Amino acid sequence: MSEVIEKGKLAKKASYQIGTCTTKEKNEALLKIANGLRKNEEAILAANRLDIQAGKEKGLSASLLDRVELNQQRIAAIADAILQIIDLTDPIGEVLETIEKDNGLKIINTRVPIGVVGMIYEARPNVTVDAATLAVKTGNAIILRGSSSAIHSNLAIVKVIHEALEDSAVIPDAIQLIEDTSRETASELFRLNAYLDVLIPRGGKNLIDTVVRESRVPVIETGAGNCHAYIDDTANPEMAKEITLNAKLQRPSVCNSIESLLIQSDWFEQHGNDLIASLMEQGVTVHGDARIVEKIPFVQEAAAEDWRTEYLGLEISVKTVANVHEAIDHINTYGTKHSEAIITETAAHAETFKQKVDATTVYHNASTRFTDGFEFGFGAEIGISTQKLHARGPMGLKALTSNKFIVSGEGQIRE
Amino acid sequence: MSEVIEKGKLAKKASYQIGTCTTKEKNEALLKIANGLRKNEEAILAANRLDIQAGKEKGLSASLLDRVELNQQRIAAIADAILQIIDLTDPIGEVLETIEKDNGLKIINTRVPIGVVGMIYEARPNVTVDAATLAVKTGNAIILRGSSSAIHSNLAIVKVIHEALEDSAVIPDAIQLIEDTSRETASELFRLNAYLDVLIPRGGKNLIDTVVRESRVPVIETGAGNCHAYIDDTANPEMAKEITLNAKLQRPSVCNSIESLLIQSDWFEQHGNDLIASLMEQGVTVHGDARIVEKIPFVQEAAAEDWRTEYLGLEISVKTVANVHEAIDHINTYGTKHSEAIITETAAHAETFKQKVDATTVYHNASTRFTDGFEFGFGAEIGISTQKLHARGPMGLKALTSNKFIVSGEGQIRE
């Protein structure tokens, strides 16, 4: 039996155990994991050094090595995050609906764990802890499939988690790490419908595209964000500038940063020069339409593909539009339905934009950078779903739950 | 451009129009569809006769022809069902959560249409109306891909729907029927991620398996039901018999009928003979374990595959078990997680069963036949989801919705 199938079976079986643990039992287990990580900091850092060394030998980029690297502060932060998860309300067991039928049947729709969650991810070993502890909190078993670049760290972390769970009411088998990080084990996960209820990819576009294309297991698609800010004719110039700079520059590498700016033509004539100059001052390369290129020096002419491009860095595409309707059409055509903002003092335009733009999160006079489970107050974030099914937008604990109808009768049969 | 891509584009564009129609506009459109179907009854029946004739020439089975066939009563029932849909509460626009942040940001999570729904189905032309009208009610565009056996009926029905919508506030393009019923158009739908938000198969196991295996578009899996009744040691014999006969015989061809009976051994010794005899009297073929075969004449010995078989007819597998725990293990191993019942007078056993059995719907002292959107009081049924994501169990209107976060600020940026 392959490693994936064997661990799939173990996780499935364990899901029935962890799924019936009480909130107290799950929280006690989480506390033991947090303490275990602190106590075994040295062993984890030693394993992490092996990953870093192997990464350097393989010639991994500095930014990738940074994502793999752990240190005392990072481990402390990971352990602290577990304490926050302990404080969150356990969603399991929540009554979603109660239906009483004329024939006396009582139907209760309750929130239950999903069962077995698969997580396929890159580099960052903190995802291992994050995903495992969110699974414990929600009563799910989990199969973790990280990347080869962090395998020593992941093994050390999961060893600590298993030791912590040995001493808890939660069965250690609920957390499974796939040790073989070859492509074959990813492919096996894509076909593990017998044991896996959902597969969540966390990582770059290539990983997500591969999982969406190849998985037969239901997927929650996360990630891609070709986000826009639209500056309307009545936008406050100071506010427009602050939001644009924040949404582009506060953390350019993440999915809720803007990649494209749409500017109403009259506003552009008055304030466009100043706004674009302030972006360039911050080192942002600007790809503009013909009108912008003509008016402002050092703007590159945008190619057709620029409107679809998620730069994830110090670049932006800028287009002038006639009005809010043209902006909405552009966004619905080129956007990835993640986070979209309008800056305007015209309430009716804001309303139209909020209603017609198709995205997980639509902003009026605020930065797109707020699309985040912690910013929304969920206390945790499994990722940001960009699909319409199951969960959309920042996903908190509830995204790791399903429902079950429980029906009580006294012998009712259907006529 | 292929038919599927062309209609996908039209549906996507139309989804933005229908998605912002008011409840009143959608209900008026639905009423026009209901009236149109009644008024054009003759044209629809004439088209249906072409399907029936073609089916007979192709040698389709009587039961398949019955599913294709329409008559005055059936058309009247289809139109009446639309009036019921009009009466249902529109789920769109419902506020799911309101979050106020310390920085003054106001976040409202609202219920929105999914966008473009794909429905791939077999035979029954009533699904065409059903799916189209549920889509209109929930503000979704829909792409319908029926089977060749009902193509004339489907074309006639969609013509009537389009004519009705011409005269309404809903854009007719919101309803698209794929006219080419070759395999290629199904394959194209599986890859239509650019325009399609979800694909729902309605039909037999082969269709569902193919869609789950091949679709890159998110799927809601419906259908398969290897359902069990477990008769516990304290079960009331009369109740056990009534529920068993109802769950097996009231409509054996549907997914929420039982296919397997588990009987606690002591109960079996006292009452098993009588119960199994009553099944056989109704013409049910019984596949039993060794103990049952030994004790009761005319029972066939069950093969290993019987425990996994969804007979969908007058057959049942029967197994004796030591206790509720063995019953739960058997169900979680062989069941399809659809509908599962325990018959017992022991409250603690019922509680354990409800908690540990992994299924959309778990029954205590009631027939599994109640798993149904109408029986649950949803007023509509898109299908019965057997997956954990998005929707589980009978799906009402809410299963055709997603959510959107709407954030209002006064210039807030992220620190």
Coordinates of N, CA, C and O in Angstrom, one line a residue, chain B residues 331-395:
Chain B
I331 N -21.8 0.9 8.6 CA -22.4 2.0 7.8 C -21.3 3.0 7.3 O -21.2 3.4 6.2
N332 N -20.4 3.3 8.2 CA -19.3 4.2 7.8 C -18.3 3.6 6.8 O -17.7 4.3 6.1
T333 N -18.3 2.3 6.8 CA -17.4 1.6 5.8 C -18.1 1.5 4.5 O -17.5 1.7 3.5
Y334 N -19.3 1.0 4.5 CA -20.0 0.6 3.2 C -21.0 1.7 2.7 O -21.4 1.6 1.6
G335 N -21.4 2.5 3.6 CA -22.5 3.5 3.1 C -22.0 4.5 2.2 O -20.7 4.7 2.0
T336 N -22.9 5.3 1.6 CA -22.5 6.4 0.7 C -22.8 7.7 1.4 O -22.8 8.8 0.7
K337 N -23.0 7.7 2.7 CA -23.1 8.9 3.5 C -24.4 9.7 3.1 O -24.3 10.9 3.1
H338 N -25.4 9.0 2.8 CA -26.7 9.7 2.3 C -27.7 9.7 3.5 O -27.7 10.7 4.2
S339 N -28.4 8.7 3.7 CA -29.5 8.7 4.8 C -29.4 7.3 5.5 O -29.3 6.3 4.9
E340 N -29.3 7.4 6.9 CA -29.1 6.2 7.7 C -30.0 6.3 8.9 O -30.2 7.4 9.5
A341 N -30.7 5.2 9.2 CA -31.7 5.2 10.3 C -31.3 4.1 11.4 O -30.8 3.1 11.1
I342 N -31.6 4.5 12.6 CA -31.6 3.5 13.8 C -33.0 3.4 14.3 O -33.7 4.4 14.4
I343 N -33.4 2.2 14.6 CA -34.7 2.0 15.3 C -34.4 1.4 16.6 O -33.8 0.3 16.7
T344 N -34.6 2.2 17.7 CA -34.3 1.7 19.0 C -35.2 2.5 20.0 O -35.6 3.6 19.8
E345 N -35.3 1.8 21.2 CA -36.0 2.5 22.3 C -34.9 2.9 23.4 O -35.2 3.5 24.4
T346 N -33.6 2.7 23.0 CA -32.5 3.1 23.9 C -32.0 4.4 23.5 O -31.3 4.5 22.5
A347 N -32.3 5.5 24.3 CA -31.9 6.8 23.9 C -30.4 7.0 23.7 O -29.9 7.6 22.8
A348 N -29.6 6.3 24.6 CA -28.1 6.4 24.5 C -27.6 5.9 23.2 O -26.7 6.4 22.5
H349 N -28.2 4.8 22.7 CA -27.8 4.2 21.4 C -28.2 5.1 20.3 O -27.4 5.3 19.3
A350 N -29.3 5.7 20.4 CA -29.8 6.7 19.3 C -28.8 7.8 19.3 O -28.4 8.3 18.2
E351 N -28.4 8.3 20.4 CA -27.5 9.5 20.5 C -26.1 9.1 19.9 O -25.5 9.9 19.1
T352 N -25.6 7.9 20.2 CA -24.3 7.5 19.7 C -24.4 7.4 18.1 O -23.5 7.9 17.4
F353 N -25.5 6.8 17.7 CA -25.7 6.6 16.2 C -25.7 8.0 15.5 O -25.1 8.2 14.5
K354 N -26.5 8.9 16.1 CA -26.7 10.2 15.5 C -25.3 11.0 15.4 O -25.0 11.7 14.5
Q355 N -24.5 10.8 16.5 CA -23.3 11.5 16.5 C -22.2 10.9 15.6 O -21.5 11.6 14.9
K356 N -22.2 9.5 15.6 CA -21.0 8.9 14.9 C -21.3 8.5 13.5 O -20.3 8.3 12.7
V357 N -22.5 8.3 13.1 CA -22.7 8.0 11.7 C -22.5 9.2 10.8 O -23.0 10.3 11.1
D358 N -21.7 9.0 9.8 CA -21.3 10.0 8.8 C -22.2 10.0 7.6 O -22.0 9.2 6.7
A359 N -23.2 10.9 7.6 CA -24.2 10.9 6.5 C -24.9 12.3 6.5 O -24.8 13.0 7.5
T360 N -25.5 12.6 5.3 CA -26.2 13.9 5.2 C -27.3 13.9 6.2 O -27.6 15.0 6.8
T361 N -28.0 12.8 6.5 CA -29.2 12.8 7.3 C -29.2 11.5 8.1 O -29.0 10.4 7.6
V362 N -29.4 11.6 9.4 CA -29.4 10.5 10.3 C -30.7 10.5 11.0 O -31.2 11.5 11.6
Y363 N -31.4 9.3 11.0 CA -32.8 9.2 11.5 C -32.8 8.3 12.8 O -32.2 7.3 12.9
H364 N -33.6 8.7 13.8 CA -34.0 7.9 14.9 C -35.5 7.6 14.8 O -36.3 8.5 14.9
N365 N -35.8 6.3 14.7 CA -37.2 5.9 14.6 C -38.1 6.6 13.5 O -39.2 7.1 13.8
A366 N -37.5 6.7 12.3 CA -38.2 7.3 11.2 C -37.6 6.7 9.9 O -36.5 6.2 9.9
S367 N -38.4 6.7 8.9 CA -38.0 6.2 7.6 C -37.0 7.1 6.9 O -37.2 8.3 6.9
T368 N -36.0 6.5 6.2 CA -35.1 7.3 5.4 C -35.7 8.0 4.3 O -35.1 8.9 3.7
R369 N -36.9 7.7 3.9 CA -37.5 8.2 2.7 C -37.8 9.7 2.9 O -38.2 10.4 1.9
F370 N -37.7 10.3 4.1 CA -38.0 11.7 4.3 C -36.9 12.6 3.8 O -37.0 13.9 3.8
T371 N -35.7 12.1 3.4 CA -34.6 13.0 2.9 C -35.0 13.6 1.6 O -34.8 12.9 0.5
D372 N -35.5 14.8 1.6 CA -36.1 15.4 0.4 C -36.4 16.8 0.7 O -36.8 17.2 1.8
G373 N -36.0 17.7 -0.3 CA -36.2 19.1 -0.1 C -37.6 19.5 0.3 O -37.9 20.4 1.1
F374 N -38.6 18.9 -0.4 CA -40.0 19.2 -0.1 C -40.4 18.7 1.3 O -41.0 19.4 2.0
E375 N -40.0 17.5 1.6 CA -40.4 16.9 2.9 C -39.7 17.8 4.1 O -40.3 17.9 5.1
F376 N -38.5 18.3 3.8 CA -37.9 19.2 4.8 C -38.5 20.6 4.8 O -38.0 21.4 5.7
G377 N -39.4 20.9 3.9 CA -40.0 22.2 3.9 C -39.3 23.3 3.2 O -39.5 24.4 3.4
F378 N -38.3 22.9 2.3 CA -37.6 23.9 1.6 C -38.4 24.5 0.4 O -38.0 25.5 -0.2
G379 N -39.5 23.8 0.0 CA -40.3 24.2 -1.1 C -39.7 24.0 -2.5 O -40.4 24.4 -3.5
A380 N -38.5 23.5 -2.5 CA -37.9 23.3 -3.8 C -36.7 22.3 -3.5 O -36.3 22.2 -2.4
E381 N -36.3 21.6 -4.6 CA -35.1 20.8 -4.4 C -34.3 20.8 -5.6 O -34.7 20.4 -6.7
I382 N -33.0 21.2 -5.4 CA -32.1 21.2 -6.6 C -31.5 19.8 -6.7 O -30.9 19.5 -7.7
G383 N -31.5 19.0 -5.7 CA -30.9 17.7 -5.6 C -30.5 17.4 -4.2 O -30.8 18.2 -3.3
I384 N -29.9 16.2 -4.0 CA -29.5 15.9 -2.6 C -28.0 15.8 -2.7 O -27.4 14.8 -3.3
S385 N -27.3 16.7 -2.1 CA -25.8 16.7 -2.1 C -25.3 15.6 -1.2 O -25.6 15.5 0.0
T386 N -24.3 14.8 -1.7 CA -23.7 13.8 -0.9 C -22.2 14.1 -0.6 O -21.4 13.3 -0.2
Q387 N -21.9 15.4 -0.9 CA -20.5 15.8 -0.6 C -20.5 16.7 0.7 O -21.6 17.1 1.1
K388 N -19.4 17.0 1.2 CA -19.3 17.8 2.4 C -19.2 19.3 2.1 O -19.5 20.1 3.0
L389 N -18.8 19.7 0.9 CA -18.6 21.1 0.7 C -19.8 21.8 0.2 O -20.6 21.2 -0.5
H390 N -20.0 23.0 0.5 CA -21.0 24.0 0.0 C -22.4 23.6 0.5 O -23.0 24.5 1.2
A391 N -22.9 22.5 0.2 CA -24.2 22.1 0.6 C -24.2 20.6 0.9 O -23.5 19.8 0.2
R392 N -24.9 20.1 1.9 CA -24.9 18.7 2.2 C -26.4 18.3 2.5 O -27.1 19.0 3.3
G393 N -26.9 17.2 1.9 CA -28.2 16.8 2.1 C -29.1 17.5 1.1 O -28.7 18.0 0.1
P394 N -30.5 17.5 1.3 CA -31.4 18.1 0.4 C -31.0 19.6 0.2 O -30.8 20.3 1.2
M395 N -31.0 20.0 -1.1 CA -30.6 21.4 -1.4 C -31.8 22.3 -1.8 O -32.5 21.9 -2.7

